[in-house]
Tab-separated table of C-alpha atoms and ligand atoms in Angstrom:
chain	number	residue	atom	x	y	z
T	1	MET	CA	8.325	-28.083	0.177
T	2	GLY	CA	6.455	-25.068	1.506
T	3	GLU	CA	8.063	-21.638	1.527
T	4	ARG	CA	8.042	-19.049	4.278
T	5	ALA	CA	7.145	-15.479	3.341
T	6	LEU	CA	7.626	-12.349	5.411
T	7	VAL	CA	5.182	-9.482	4.855
T	8	THR	CA	6.268	-6.248	6.553
T	9	GLY	CA	3.440	-3.780	7.138
T	10	GLY	CA	1.018	-6.715	6.944
T	11	ALA	CA	-1.471	-5.144	9.350
T	12	GLY	CA	-2.062	-2.260	6.943
T	13	PHE	CA	-4.281	-2.015	3.882
T	14	ILE	CA	-2.322	-3.716	1.071
T	15	GLY	CA	-0.298	-5.917	3.440
T	16	SER	CA	-3.383	-7.479	5.026
T	17	ASN	CA	-4.902	-8.118	1.595
T	18	LEU	CA	-1.596	-9.662	0.486
T	19	ILE	CA	-1.482	-11.975	3.504
T	20	ALA	CA	-5.028	-13.216	2.853
T	21	TYR	CA	-4.116	-13.675	-0.823
T	22	LEU	CA	-0.893	-15.614	-0.129
T	23	LEU	CA	-2.542	-17.906	2.428
T	24	ARG	CA	-5.280	-18.653	-0.107
T	25	GLU	CA	-3.222	-18.925	-3.299
T	26	ARG	CA	-0.189	-20.735	-1.825
T	27	PRO	CA	-1.645	-23.368	0.523
T	28	ASP	CA	1.777	-24.801	1.356
T	29	TRP	CA	3.335	-21.464	2.391
T	30	ASP	CA	3.813	-20.107	5.895
T	31	VAL	CA	3.305	-16.367	6.184
T	32	VAL	CA	4.766	-14.122	8.876
T	33	CYS	CA	3.417	-10.601	9.354
T	34	PHE	CA	5.874	-8.112	10.888
T	35	ASP	CA	4.230	-4.836	11.813
T	36	LYS	CA	4.767	-2.060	14.335
T	37	LEU	CA	1.052	-1.351	14.628
T	38	THR	CA	1.245	2.380	14.042
T	39	TYR	CA	-2.028	4.319	13.739
T	40	ALA	CA	-2.391	2.664	10.267
T	41	GLY	CA	-1.873	-0.915	11.446
T	42	ASN	CA	-4.892	-2.748	12.751
T	43	LEU	CA	-5.111	-6.345	13.927
T	44	ALA	CA	-8.744	-6.379	12.841
T	45	ASN	CA	-7.392	-6.306	9.253
T	46	LEU	CA	-5.917	-9.766	9.846
T	47	ARG	CA	-9.133	-11.505	10.856
T	48	LEU	CA	-8.990	-13.746	7.751
T	49	ALA	CA	-5.532	-14.969	8.786
T	50	GLU	CA	-6.086	-15.174	12.531
T	51	GLY	CA	-6.206	-18.762	13.746
T	52	ASN	CA	-4.597	-20.106	10.562
T	53	PRO	CA	-1.745	-22.418	11.679
T	54	ARG	CA	0.339	-21.171	8.712
T	55	PHE	CA	0.145	-17.573	9.918
T	56	THR	CA	2.291	-15.836	12.548
T	57	PHE	CA	2.150	-12.233	13.727
T	58	VAL	CA	5.298	-10.574	15.079
T	59	ARG	CA	5.083	-7.038	16.369
T	60	GLY	CA	8.151	-4.982	15.550
T	61	ASP	CA	9.662	-1.898	13.966
T	62	VAL	CA	11.497	-2.239	10.640
T	63	ALA	CA	13.741	0.652	11.646
T	64	SER	CA	14.892	-1.162	14.806
T	65	SER	CA	17.912	-3.404	14.152
T	66	GLU	CA	17.134	-5.177	17.409
T	67	ASN	CA	13.557	-6.017	16.385
T	68	VAL	CA	14.547	-7.073	12.867
T	69	HIS	CA	17.471	-9.139	14.126
T	70	ALA	CA	15.141	-10.978	16.516
T	71	LEU	CA	12.744	-11.668	13.623
T	72	PHE	CA	15.422	-13.146	11.369
T	73	ALA	CA	16.933	-15.133	14.251
T	74	GLU	CA	13.553	-16.774	14.793
T	75	HIS	CA	12.517	-17.389	11.151
T	76	SER	CA	14.148	-18.381	7.902
T	77	PHE	CA	12.448	-16.677	4.932
T	78	THR	CA	12.390	-17.563	1.258
T	79	PHE	CA	10.477	-14.436	0.261
T	80	VAL	CA	10.341	-10.967	1.762
T	81	PHE	CA	7.534	-8.604	0.735
T	82	HIS	CA	8.480	-5.198	2.126
T	83	LEU	CA	5.372	-3.036	2.462
T	84	ALA	CA	5.878	-1.391	5.868
T	85	ALA	CA	5.871	2.367	5.420
T	86	GLU	CA	4.398	5.653	6.486
T	87	THR	CA	2.040	6.209	3.557
T	88	HIS	CA	-0.102	9.335	3.766
T	89	VAL	CA	1.178	12.324	1.786
T	90	ASP	CA	-0.707	14.873	3.938
T	91	ARG	CA	0.888	13.504	7.120
T	92	SER	CA	4.348	13.724	5.517
T	93	ILE	CA	3.712	17.428	4.912
T	94	GLN	CA	2.870	17.881	8.607
T	95	ASP	CA	5.890	15.903	9.861
T	96	ALA	CA	8.426	14.164	7.656
T	97	ALA	CA	10.441	12.567	10.480
T	98	PRO	CA	8.521	9.265	10.831
T	99	PHE	CA	8.652	8.912	7.032
T	100	VAL	CA	12.425	9.233	7.007
T	101	ARG	CA	12.755	6.774	9.861
T	102	THR	CA	10.425	4.046	8.615
T	103	ASN	CA	10.703	4.404	4.849
T	104	LEU	CA	14.441	5.050	4.606
T	105	VAL	CA	16.058	3.684	7.769
T	106	GLY	CA	13.555	0.816	7.924
T	107	THR	CA	14.298	-0.250	4.352
T	108	ALA	CA	18.043	-0.096	5.019
T	109	VAL	CA	17.740	-2.223	8.163
T	110	LEU	CA	15.534	-4.790	6.441
T	111	LEU	CA	17.727	-5.016	3.329
T	112	GLU	CA	20.770	-5.678	5.477
T	113	ALA	CA	19.039	-8.398	7.504
T	114	ALA	CA	17.614	-10.057	4.386
T	115	ARG	CA	21.003	-9.932	2.661
T	116	ALA	CA	22.750	-11.501	5.662
T	117	ALA	CA	20.083	-14.214	5.763
T	118	GLY	CA	20.373	-14.870	2.007
T	119	VAL	CA	16.663	-14.650	1.168
T	120	ALA	CA	15.759	-15.956	-2.286
T	121	ARG	CA	13.693	-12.894	-3.257
T	122	PHE	CA	13.048	-9.463	-1.728
T	123	VAL	CA	10.045	-7.704	-3.258
T	124	HIS	CA	10.116	-4.011	-2.438
T	125	MET	CA	6.899	-2.016	-2.610
T	126	SER	CA	7.685	1.355	-4.137
T	127	THR	CA	5.063	3.646	-5.723
T	128	ASP	CA	4.172	5.598	-8.853
T	129	GLU	CA	4.787	8.769	-6.825
T	130	VAL	CA	8.580	8.341	-7.058
T	131	TYR	CA	8.506	9.615	-10.665
T	132	GLY	CA	6.974	12.930	-9.652
T	133	SER	CA	4.115	14.660	-11.402
T	134	ILE	CA	3.021	14.962	-15.029
T	135	PRO	CA	1.800	18.520	-15.710
T	136	ALA	CA	-1.703	19.372	-16.948
T	137	GLY	CA	-2.031	19.130	-20.713
T	138	SER	CA	0.842	16.655	-21.156
T	139	ASP	CA	0.212	13.094	-22.313
T	140	GLU	CA	3.621	11.947	-21.084
T	141	SER	CA	3.861	8.647	-19.198
T	142	PHE	CA	6.591	7.130	-17.050
T	143	ASP	CA	8.311	3.848	-17.755
T	144	GLU	CA	10.725	2.079	-15.416
T	145	SER	CA	13.739	3.964	-16.779
T	146	SER	CA	12.189	7.410	-16.215
T	147	PRO	CA	14.087	9.553	-13.709
T	148	LEU	CA	12.878	9.661	-10.108
T	149	ARG	CA	11.676	13.189	-9.301
T	150	PRO	CA	9.634	12.947	-6.093
T	151	ARG	CA	7.975	16.170	-4.943
T	152	ASN	CA	6.676	15.593	-1.413
T	153	PRO	CA	8.336	14.177	1.724
T	154	TYR	CA	6.451	10.871	1.424
T	155	SER	CA	7.492	10.242	-2.166
T	156	ALA	CA	11.035	11.493	-1.496
T	157	THR	CA	11.497	8.847	1.200
T	158	LYS	CA	9.931	6.192	-1.053
T	159	ALA	CA	12.338	7.182	-3.843
T	160	GLY	CA	15.248	6.923	-1.401
T	161	ALA	CA	14.118	3.435	-0.389
T	162	ASP	CA	13.764	2.451	-4.051
T	163	LEU	CA	17.349	3.625	-4.730
T	164	LEU	CA	18.665	1.788	-1.665
T	165	CYS	CA	17.098	-1.396	-3.051
T	166	GLN	CA	18.696	-0.769	-6.449
T	167	SER	CA	22.070	-0.261	-4.755
T	168	TYR	CA	21.786	-3.693	-3.104
T	169	VAL	CA	21.188	-5.234	-6.528
T	170	THR	CA	24.312	-3.696	-8.058
T	171	THR	CA	26.595	-3.847	-5.011
T	172	PHE	CA	25.633	-7.201	-3.518
T	173	GLU	CA	23.794	-8.884	-6.395
T	174	MET	CA	20.872	-9.186	-4.017
T	175	PRO	CA	17.715	-10.583	-5.677
T	176	VAL	CA	15.521	-7.529	-5.125
T	177	THR	CA	12.505	-6.783	-7.329
T	178	ILE	CA	10.777	-3.411	-7.158
T	179	ALA	CA	7.042	-2.773	-7.689
T	180	ARG	CA	5.791	0.730	-8.538
T	181	PRO	CA	1.987	0.540	-8.435
T	182	THR	CA	-0.570	3.280	-8.942
T	183	ASN	CA	-3.241	4.266	-6.349
T	184	ASN	CA	-4.684	1.165	-4.746
T	185	TYR	CA	-8.209	0.805	-3.409
T	186	GLY	CA	-10.178	-2.018	-1.806
T	187	SER	CA	-11.120	-3.506	1.559
T	188	TYR	CA	-9.358	-2.449	4.793
T	189	GLN	CA	-8.043	0.849	3.387
T	190	PHE	CA	-7.604	3.382	6.177
T	191	PRO	CA	-10.298	6.074	5.893
T	192	GLU	CA	-7.834	8.963	5.680
T	193	LYS	CA	-7.242	7.992	2.025
T	194	PHE	CA	-9.474	9.586	-0.614
T	195	LEU	CA	-11.733	6.715	-1.631
T	196	PRO	CA	-12.632	5.295	1.796
T	197	LEU	CA	-12.863	8.856	3.134
T	198	MET	CA	-15.507	9.660	0.520
T	199	ILE	CA	-17.527	6.495	1.120
T	200	THR	CA	-17.476	6.660	4.911
T	201	ASN	CA	-18.199	10.396	4.980
T	202	LEU	CA	-21.249	9.887	2.766
T	203	ILE	CA	-22.550	7.094	5.008
T	204	GLU	CA	-22.114	9.477	7.956
T	205	GLY	CA	-23.943	12.238	6.073
T	206	ARG	CA	-20.794	14.338	5.761
T	207	PRO	CA	-19.473	16.017	2.586
T	208	ILE	CA	-16.566	14.938	0.380
T	209	PRO	CA	-13.526	17.248	0.627
T	210	ILE	CA	-12.073	17.914	-2.831
T	211	TYR	CA	-8.589	19.389	-2.791
T	212	GLY	CA	-8.338	22.408	-5.111
T	213	SER	CA	-10.075	22.101	-8.463
T	214	GLY	CA	-10.388	18.309	-8.318
T	215	GLU	CA	-8.827	18.069	-11.777
T	216	ASN	CA	-5.809	16.081	-10.496
T	217	LEU	CA	-5.605	12.658	-12.090
T	218	ARG	CA	-5.030	9.305	-10.405
T	219	ASP	CA	-5.024	5.756	-11.797
T	220	TRP	CA	-7.053	3.389	-9.565
T	221	LEU	CA	-5.807	-0.196	-9.159
T	222	TYR	CA	-7.854	-2.800	-7.297
T	223	VAL	CA	-5.852	-4.196	-4.385
T	224	GLU	CA	-6.200	-7.876	-5.338
T	225	ASP	CA	-4.654	-7.110	-8.714
T	226	THR	CA	-1.685	-5.593	-6.895
T	227	CYS	CA	-1.385	-8.717	-4.728
T	228	ARG	CA	-1.340	-10.898	-7.842
T	229	ALA	CA	1.354	-8.735	-9.406
T	230	LEU	CA	3.498	-8.926	-6.250
T	231	LEU	CA	3.284	-12.733	-6.169
T	232	MET	CA	4.184	-12.938	-9.863
T	233	MET	CA	7.168	-10.714	-9.192
T	234	ALA	CA	8.326	-12.913	-6.308
T	235	GLU	CA	8.063	-16.102	-8.332
T	236	LYS	CA	8.772	-15.116	-11.924
T	237	ALA	CA	10.708	-11.855	-12.201
T	238	GLU	CA	14.388	-11.588	-12.984
T	239	PRO	CA	16.350	-10.448	-9.928
T	240	GLY	CA	16.843	-6.690	-10.069
T	241	ALA	CA	13.809	-6.072	-12.260
T	242	ILE	CA	11.583	-3.041	-11.685
T	243	TYR	CA	7.907	-3.106	-12.678
T	244	ASN	CA	5.298	-0.418	-12.986
T	245	VAL	CA	1.858	-1.780	-12.080
T	246	ALA	CA	-1.043	0.216	-13.480
T	247	ALA	CA	-4.789	-0.134	-13.914
T	248	ASP	CA	-5.213	2.123	-16.930
T	249	GLU	CA	-8.133	3.764	-15.126
T	250	LEU	CA	-6.871	7.333	-14.935
T	251	ILE	CA	-9.582	9.811	-13.915
T	252	PRO	CA	-9.828	13.263	-12.300
T	253	ASN	CA	-10.587	13.208	-8.564
T	254	ILE	CA	-13.819	15.126	-9.112
T	255	GLU	CA	-14.997	12.519	-11.602
T	256	LEU	CA	-14.176	9.711	-9.149
T	257	ALA	CA	-16.158	11.591	-6.500
T	258	ARG	CA	-19.141	11.907	-8.891
T	259	ARG	CA	-19.058	8.165	-9.570
T	260	VAL	CA	-19.070	7.442	-5.836
T	261	LEU	CA	-21.963	9.888	-5.320
T	262	SER	CA	-23.919	8.188	-8.069
T	263	LEU	CA	-23.244	4.685	-6.697
T	264	MET	CA	-24.373	5.829	-3.264
T	265	GLY	CA	-27.454	7.621	-4.527
T	266	GLN	CA	-26.305	11.102	-3.472
T	267	GLY	CA	-25.970	14.406	-5.272
T	268	PRO	CA	-23.355	17.084	-6.061
T	269	GLU	CA	-24.356	19.122	-2.991
T	270	MET	CA	-22.142	16.684	-1.048
T	271	LEU	CA	-18.979	17.975	-2.809
T	272	ARG	CA	-16.877	20.610	-0.961
T	273	HIS	CA	-13.893	22.211	-2.619
T	274	VAL	CA	-11.297	22.788	0.103
T	275	LYS	CA	-7.780	24.238	0.260
T	276	ASP	CA	-5.408	22.352	-2.030
T	277	ARG	CA	-2.631	20.052	-0.794
T	278	PRO	CA	0.689	21.991	-0.941
T	279	GLY	CA	2.710	20.825	-3.955
T	280	HIS	CA	-0.200	18.591	-5.009
T	281	ASP	CA	1.060	16.259	-7.759
T	282	PHE	CA	-1.155	16.714	-10.804
T	283	CYS	CA	-0.930	13.314	-12.443
T	284	TYR	CA	0.841	9.960	-12.321
T	285	ARG	CA	0.547	8.074	-15.620
T	286	LEU	CA	2.501	4.819	-15.947
T	287	ASN	CA	3.491	2.713	-18.910
T	288	ALA	CA	3.008	-0.852	-17.628
T	289	GLN	CA	4.034	-2.676	-20.793
T	290	ARG	CA	6.968	-4.394	-19.126
T	291	ILE	CA	5.010	-6.380	-16.522
T	292	ARG	CA	2.445	-7.282	-19.190
T	293	GLU	CA	5.045	-8.592	-21.620
T	294	GLU	CA	7.479	-10.203	-19.196
T	295	LEU	CA	5.167	-11.597	-16.515
T	296	GLY	CA	1.832	-11.692	-18.343
T	297	PHE	CA	0.175	-9.393	-15.800
T	298	THR	CA	-2.938	-7.420	-16.692
T	299	PRO	CA	-5.385	-6.032	-14.128
T	300	SER	CA	-8.593	-8.049	-13.880
T	301	VAL	CA	-10.938	-5.715	-11.971
T	302	GLY	CA	-12.033	-2.564	-13.789
T	303	LEU	CA	-12.967	0.627	-11.948
T	304	ASP	CA	-16.760	0.208	-12.283
T	305	GLU	CA	-16.660	-3.293	-10.825
T	306	GLY	CA	-14.045	-2.343	-8.191
T	307	LEU	CA	-15.984	0.720	-7.015
T	308	SER	CA	-19.170	-1.321	-6.595
T	309	ARG	CA	-17.260	-3.899	-4.574
T	310	VAL	CA	-15.567	-1.343	-2.386
T	311	VAL	CA	-18.740	0.652	-1.663
T	312	ALA	CA	-20.445	-2.618	-0.712
T	313	TRP	CA	-17.516	-3.582	1.522
T	314	TYR	CA	-17.581	-0.301	3.471
T	315	ARG	CA	-21.359	-0.565	3.824
T	316	GLU	CA	-21.075	-4.122	5.144
T	317	ASN	CA	-18.132	-3.397	7.446
T	318	GLU	CA	-19.304	-0.274	9.212
T	319	SER	CA	-18.036	-1.340	12.625
T	320	TRP	CA	-14.512	-1.738	11.187
T	321	TRP	CA	-14.223	1.869	9.967
T	322	ARG	CA	-16.332	3.430	12.709
T	323	GLU	CA	-13.887	2.045	15.297
T	324	ILE	CA	-11.085	3.722	13.358
T	325	LYS	CA	-12.858	7.036	12.963
T	326	THR	CA	-13.658	7.150	16.689
T	327	GLY	CA	-10.171	5.926	17.650
T	328	GLU	CA	-11.681	2.909	19.430
T	329	TYR	CA	-9.634	0.477	17.346
T	330	VAL	CA	-6.604	0.952	19.603
T	331	LYS	CA	-8.325	-1.626	21.803
T	332	TYR	CA	-6.780	-4.243	19.515
T	333	PHE	CA	-3.276	-3.070	20.324
T	334	GLY	CA	-1.804	-5.196	23.041
T	335	ARG	CA	-4.838	-7.438	23.125
T	336	GLN	CA	-3.056	-10.515	21.852
T	337	TYR	CA	0.428	-9.411	20.939
T	338	PRO	CA	1.774	-7.160	23.678
T	339	GLU	CA	5.440	-7.988	23.139
T	340	ILE	CA	7.579	-6.354	20.539
T	341	ALA	CA	10.245	-8.512	18.832
T	342	GLY	CA	13.580	-8.369	20.625
T	343	GLY	CA	11.951	-7.006	23.752
T	344	SER	CA	12.078	-3.204	23.439
T	345	GLN	CA	9.930	-0.535	21.815
E	1	NAD	P1	-0.921	1.494	5.246
E	1	NAD	O1	-0.593	2.849	5.769
E	1	NAD	O2	-2.341	1.053	5.183
E	1	NAD	O3	-0.137	0.387	6.106
E	1	NAD	C1	1.199	0.527	6.485
E	1	NAD	C2	1.511	-0.552	7.507
E	1	NAD	O4	2.903	-0.448	7.865
E	1	NAD	C3	0.714	-0.412	8.813
E	1	NAD	O5	0.210	-1.668	9.211
E	1	NAD	C4	1.743	0.093	9.803
E	1	NAD	O6	1.481	-0.314	11.149
E	1	NAD	C5	3.029	-0.523	9.268
E	1	NAD	N1	4.225	0.206	9.681
E	1	NAD	C6	4.426	1.551	9.623
E	1	NAD	N2	5.632	1.843	10.142
E	1	NAD	C7	6.208	0.673	10.484
E	1	NAD	C8	7.467	0.329	11.049
E	1	NAD	N3	8.377	1.270	11.381
E	1	NAD	N4	7.751	-0.975	11.258
E	1	NAD	C9	6.827	-1.934	10.959
E	1	NAD	N5	5.613	-1.670	10.442
E	1	NAD	C10	5.319	-0.372	10.199
E	1	NAD	O7	-0.219	1.412	3.832
E	1	NAD	P2	-0.685	0.757	2.443
E	1	NAD	O8	-1.554	1.725	1.735
E	1	NAD	O9	-1.145	-0.624	2.686
E	1	NAD	O10	0.707	0.734	1.654
E	1	NAD	C11	1.583	-0.380	1.766
E	1	NAD	C12	2.812	-0.130	0.923
E	1	NAD	O11	2.441	0.088	-0.439
E	1	NAD	C13	3.615	1.110	1.318
E	1	NAD	O12	4.982	0.807	1.146
E	1	NAD	C14	3.173	2.184	0.337
E	1	NAD	O13	4.178	3.159	0.164
E	1	NAD	C15	2.960	1.340	-0.913
E	1	NAD	N6	1.992	1.848	-1.899
E	1	NAD	C16	0.709	2.127	-1.527
E	1	NAD	C17	-0.213	2.542	-2.487
E	1	NAD	C18	-1.630	2.869	-2.109
E	1	NAD	O14	-2.362	3.393	-2.959
E	1	NAD	N7	-2.091	2.571	-0.905
E	1	NAD	C19	0.164	2.675	-3.821
E	1	NAD	C20	1.499	2.393	-4.170
E	1	NAD	C21	2.393	1.958	-3.204
E	2	TDX	O1	-9.669	14.481	1.288
E	2	TDX	C1	-9.045	14.337	0.227
E	2	TDX	N1	-9.416	15.051	-0.880
E	2	TDX	C2	-8.769	14.968	-2.077
E	2	TDX	O2	-9.135	15.640	-3.035
E	2	TDX	C3	-7.922	13.434	0.119
E	2	TDX	C4	-7.471	12.621	1.312
E	2	TDX	C5	-7.287	13.350	-1.111
E	2	TDX	N2	-7.682	14.093	-2.154
E	2	TDX	C6	-6.979	13.957	-3.456
E	2	TDX	C7	-5.473	14.024	-3.366
E	2	TDX	C8	-5.041	13.104	-4.482
E	2	TDX	O3	-5.007	13.801	-5.712
E	2	TDX	O4	-7.279	12.645	-3.926
E	2	TDX	C9	-6.132	12.040	-4.537
E	2	TDX	C10	-5.790	10.772	-3.786
E	2	TDX	O5	-5.306	11.156	-2.516
E	2	TDX	P1	-4.743	10.078	-1.456
E	2	TDX	O6	-5.782	9.039	-1.202
E	2	TDX	O7	-4.184	10.841	-0.298
E	2	TDX	O8	-3.593	9.370	-2.310
E	2	TDX	P2	-2.292	9.917	-3.063
E	2	TDX	O9	-1.816	11.191	-2.482
E	2	TDX	O10	-2.582	9.869	-4.539
E	2	TDX	O11	-1.247	8.759	-2.656
E	2	TDX	C11	-1.666	7.375	-2.701
E	2	TDX	O12	-1.191	6.739	-3.839
E	2	TDX	C12	0.183	6.476	-3.912
E	2	TDX	C13	-1.227	6.612	-1.452
E	2	TDX	O13	-1.697	7.278	-0.285
E	2	TDX	C14	0.252	6.434	-1.408
E	2	TDX	O14	0.647	5.652	-0.286
E	2	TDX	C15	0.672	5.751	-2.670
E	2	TDX	O15	2.066	5.609	-2.723
């Protein structure tokens, strides 16, 4: 019999890729997207799912008990993939409040509803940022038992959500599995994030802003590999397990920028060193042995291949990101789904 999966935050970058992936890879599953449609949510991201009879969109706020209650009253879920979050570190430095509300309160509300409903598996999307930063010159890496030492408001709220999930495993024996992936990139990534910002700026003839020296290191994971890991975790992981998900493609930001320049046929005059992010984490390096050994997961798209694909995608989908950069994309809000679950905003 087919299963029903809930994807929170499914109108965002990874969520929309996950929905397309689940509809394709699990042809007998129904998939429900629950999303508030914040500035980062965009119904245009769901064009591959739109019209599919196995897909339903519900507009709602994970931090609203009323909205979440209405969702669970309407649907019975086997799997919950919890991706809804405020996600941009720079925004969390400007104003932490929405991060606390969505990432902490939202996770608490959703856990409680999923527990009451007795879902078979709750996959929580955490992040590599919860471990904090590895200093320059160290070759340390984090495994799943490393302490959580978040250093910015975004990662602090993600660490809190991660711990809430762990508490539901020990207190209620709830079948929660936690994913801690590295930096994702791919189609439909909001152009405030580094990689799509670089590509779209270059197409517009604008420079690439490099925070500080550009020596900070990130590990770049192609979004479809993340989707595959999340599905494996839903279907194969032991309840309560935590998995790092890494690409093993750690490079300095400046080097990533140079590769993008080269792919796009542009030169170093397009680089601009700008003021550094306050508290800028230097490096996240993960040991991902556990998911490899226990679930057989290894990433399949290397950085060279992934970068070519993503540059091509942003070139071919100019209207998608131009509507975001001009703010025009809000036209999608309320176009087809004006109501919010449970009736109030
Ligand atoms: P995104 O910002 O592109 O999308 C977030 C989505 O969540 C949007 O559609 C937004 O409308 C929705 N949302 C926000 N607040 C909500 C609320 N209160 N109720 C319901 N929906 C709400 O984010 P993303 O990059 O796709 O990240 C998805 C998840 O993966 C997040 O939990 C993030 O912390 C985690 N993560 C992301 C990365 C990355 O590199 N992008 C890496 C590791 C982990
Ligand atoms: O304009 C920029 N210039 C720049 O040098 C931007 C936007 C970023 N950067 C640097 C900061 C980081 O070292 O590039 C790196 C990547 O920055 P972001 O795209 O903002 O990602 P990061 O801060 O690493 O966090 C991301 O990965 C972990 C996601 O946004 C998080 O949601 C995820 O949890």
